[in-house]
PDB file of C-alpha atoms in Angstrom:
ATOM      1  CA  MET W   1      15.400  10.001   7.419  1.00 41.00           C
ATOM      2  CA  SER W   2      16.339   7.019   9.515  1.00 43.00           C
ATOM      3  CA  ASN W   3      13.742   4.300   9.966  1.00 42.00           C
ATOM      4  CA  SER W   4      14.868   3.934  13.590  1.00 48.00           C
ATOM      5  CA  ILE W   5      13.131   7.172  14.607  1.00 51.00           C
ATOM      6  CA  PRO W   6       9.994   6.305  16.561  1.00 50.00           C
ATOM      7  CA  GLN W   7       6.844   7.745  15.044  1.00 57.00           C
ATOM      8  CA  ASP W   8       5.053   8.172  18.349  1.00 81.00           C
ATOM      9  CA  ARG W   9       3.566  11.383  19.696  1.00 86.00           C
ATOM     10  CA  TYR W  10       5.258  13.330  22.478  1.00 91.00           C
ATOM     11  CA  THR W  11       4.087  16.114  24.747  1.00 90.00           C
ATOM     12  CA  ARG W  12       5.833  19.461  24.772  1.00 87.00           C
ATOM     13  CA  SER W  13       6.898  18.858  28.398  1.00 89.00           C
ATOM     14  CA  THR W  14       8.553  15.512  27.517  1.00 91.00           C
ATOM     15  CA  ILE W  15      10.502  17.196  24.731  1.00 91.00           C
ATOM     16  CA  SER W  16      11.497  20.174  26.905  1.00 87.00           C
ATOM     17  CA  THR W  17      12.720  17.941  29.728  1.00 89.00           C
ATOM     18  CA  PHE W  18      14.911  15.945  27.354  1.00 90.00           C
ATOM     19  CA  ALA W  19      16.377  19.040  25.697  1.00 87.00           C
ATOM     20  CA  SER W  20      17.146  20.755  28.986  1.00 85.00           C
ATOM     21  CA  ASN W  21      19.142  17.697  30.102  1.00 86.00           C
ATOM     22  CA  GLN W  22      21.397  17.691  27.019  1.00 85.00           C
ATOM     23  CA  GLN W  23      24.796  19.327  27.295  1.00 82.00           C
ATOM     24  CA  ASN W  24      25.261  20.008  23.587  1.00 80.00           C
ATOM     25  CA  ILE W  25      21.886  21.615  22.823  1.00 78.00           C
ATOM     26  CA  ALA W  26      22.350  25.321  22.072  1.00 73.00           C
ATOM     27  CA  GLU W  27      19.490  26.256  24.370  1.00 62.00           C
ATOM     28  CA  SER W  28      16.658  24.465  26.084  1.00 52.00           C
ATOM     29  CA  ALA W  29      14.069  26.792  24.541  1.00 53.00           C
ATOM     30  CA  PRO W  30      13.448  25.712  20.950  1.00 63.00           C
ATOM     31  CA  LEU W  31      13.434  27.819  17.850  1.00 62.00           C
ATOM     32  CA  ILE W  32       9.729  28.087  17.126  1.00 62.00           C
ATOM     33  CA  GLU W  33       8.799  29.448  13.744  1.00 58.00           C
ATOM     34  CA  GLN W  34       5.786  27.989  12.070  1.00 50.00           C
ATOM     35  CA  GLN W  35       6.331  26.841   8.524  1.00 56.00           C
ATOM     36  CA  ILE W  36      10.118  26.508   8.618  1.00 59.00           C
ATOM     37  CA  LYS W  37      10.979  24.812   5.357  1.00 63.00           C
ATOM     38  CA  PRO W  38      13.072  21.669   5.949  1.00 64.00           C
ATOM     39  CA  GLU W  39      15.244  22.311   2.895  1.00 66.00           C
ATOM     40  CA  GLU W  40      16.458  25.500   4.579  1.00 63.00           C
ATOM     41  CA  LEU W  41      17.824  23.469   7.513  1.00 67.00           C
ATOM     42  CA  PHE W  42      18.699  20.016   6.233  1.00 69.00           C
ATOM     43  CA  THR W  43      21.156  20.031   3.371  1.00 66.00           C
ATOM     44  CA  ASP W  44      21.065  16.236   3.085  1.00 65.00           C
ATOM     45  CA  ALA W  45      17.846  15.417   1.234  1.00 63.00           C
ATOM     46  CA  SER W  46      17.648  11.994   2.906  1.00 67.00           C
ATOM     47  CA  ASN W  47      17.237  13.715   6.289  1.00 66.00           C
ATOM     48  CA  GLN W  48      14.528  16.156   5.200  1.00 70.00           C
ATOM     49  CA  PRO W  49      11.176  15.511   6.843  1.00 72.00           C
ATOM     50  CA  SER W  50       7.998  16.172   4.921  1.00 74.00           C
ATOM     51  CA  GLY W  51       6.129  19.263   6.010  1.00 74.00           C
ATOM     52  CA  PRO W  52       7.194  22.195   8.195  1.00 75.00           C
ATOM     53  CA  ILE W  53       9.257  21.968  11.377  1.00 78.00           C
ATOM     54  CA  ASP W  54       7.352  23.373  14.364  1.00 81.00           C
ATOM     55  CA  LEU W  55       9.982  22.862  17.093  1.00 84.00           C
ATOM     56  CA  LEU W  56      13.690  22.844  16.363  1.00 83.00           C
ATOM     57  CA  TYR W  57      16.552  22.392  18.795  1.00 84.00           C
ATOM     58  CA  ARG W  58      20.109  22.937  17.605  1.00 81.00           C
ATOM     59  CA  PHE W  59      23.559  21.898  18.702  1.00 78.00           C
ATOM     60  CA  ASN W  60      25.825  24.383  20.409  1.00 77.00           C
ATOM     61  CA  SER W  61      28.391  24.583  17.631  1.00 67.00           C
ATOM     62  CA  ASP W  62      29.725  26.978  15.045  1.00 63.00           C
ATOM     63  CA  GLN W  63      27.318  25.709  12.416  1.00 65.00           C
ATOM     64  CA  GLN W  64      24.249  25.538  14.698  1.00 69.00           C
ATOM     65  CA  LYS W  65      23.195  22.383  12.890  1.00 76.00           C
ATOM     66  CA  PRO W  66      19.853  20.750  13.700  1.00 76.00           C
ATOM     67  CA  ALA W  67      19.740  18.325  16.617  1.00 82.00           C
ATOM     68  CA  LEU W  68      16.017  17.649  17.114  1.00 87.00           C
ATOM     69  CA  GLY W  69      13.093  18.540  14.879  1.00 86.00           C
ATOM     70  CA  PHE W  70       9.412  18.077  15.660  1.00 87.00           C
ATOM     71  CA  GLN W  71       6.153  18.611  13.828  1.00 85.00           C
ATOM     72  CA  GLN W  72       2.991  19.437  15.736  1.00 85.00           C
ATOM     73  CA  VAL W  73       0.260  16.824  15.619  1.00 84.00           C
ATOM     74  CA  ASP W  74      -3.184  18.353  15.354  1.00 74.00           C
ATOM     75  CA  ASN W  75      -5.747  16.761  17.603  1.00 68.00           C
ATOM     76  CA  GLU W  76      -8.244  18.920  19.424  1.00 64.00           C
ATOM     77  CA  GLN W  77      -8.883  16.186  22.003  1.00 67.00           C
ATOM     78  CA  ASP W  78      -5.351  16.422  23.433  1.00 62.00           C
ATOM     79  CA  GLU W  79      -4.966  18.406  26.642  1.00 75.00           C
ATOM     80  CA  GLU W  80      -1.352  19.295  25.840  1.00 79.00           C
ATOM     81  CA  GLU W  81       0.268  20.077  22.489  1.00 83.00           C
ATOM     82  CA  MET W  82       1.553  16.892  20.897  1.00 88.00           C
ATOM     83  CA  TYR W  83       4.499  16.558  18.521  1.00 90.00           C
ATOM     84  CA  SER W  84       6.021  13.856  16.367  1.00 89.00           C
ATOM     85  CA  LEU W  85       9.788  13.502  16.108  1.00 89.00           C
ATOM     86  CA  VAL W  86      10.831  13.996  12.495  1.00 85.00           C
ATOM     87  CA  TYR W  87      14.579  14.485  12.894  1.00 84.00           C
ATOM     88  CA  ILE W  88      17.112  13.507  15.511  1.00 86.00           C
ATOM     89  CA  ASP W  89      20.856  13.708  15.219  1.00 85.00           C
ATOM     90  CA  PRO W  90      22.255  10.163  15.451  1.00 86.00           C
ATOM     91  CA  SER W  91      24.361  11.175  18.470  1.00 86.00           C
ATOM     92  CA  LEU W  92      21.151  11.820  20.450  1.00 88.00           C
ATOM     93  CA  LEU W  93      19.189   8.726  19.432  1.00 90.00           C
ATOM     94  CA  GLU W  94      20.278   6.511  22.328  1.00 91.00           C
ATOM     95  CA  ALA W  95      19.656   9.243  24.917  1.00 91.00           C
ATOM     96  CA  TRP W  96      16.218   9.985  23.408  1.00 92.00           C
ATOM     97  CA  GLN W  97      15.194   6.330  23.464  1.00 91.00           C
ATOM     98  CA  SER W  98      16.341   6.047  27.070  1.00 92.00           C
ATOM     99  CA  HIS W  99      14.403   9.194  28.011  1.00 91.00           C
ATOM    100  CA  ILE W 100      11.108   8.077  26.474  1.00 89.00           C
ATOM    101  CA  SER W 101      11.323   4.536  27.835  1.00 87.00           C
ATOM    102  CA  ARG W 102      11.260   5.781  31.457  1.00 79.00           C
TER     103      ARG W 102
END
């Protein structure tokens, strides 16, 4: 996994807004299956996050490869569900950084 991925926490609405603005995301609604095993999605071991993927967005392509992967951050004090970014396709990194810096 790239060290350039920010390890901050993001709200579900921030993530949804970004995904809905991307042209190459398969759909703006994420695949949500608790306990998705990273090794089932990421064939390159260096890109595999630790722990399950809670939100996964994929590219609109023949292979439906991962584009964005998030893990839910448990904190009962949060008003909205919070997630940490654990995988981002390099082609989306600049757009993501621009989106979160607004």
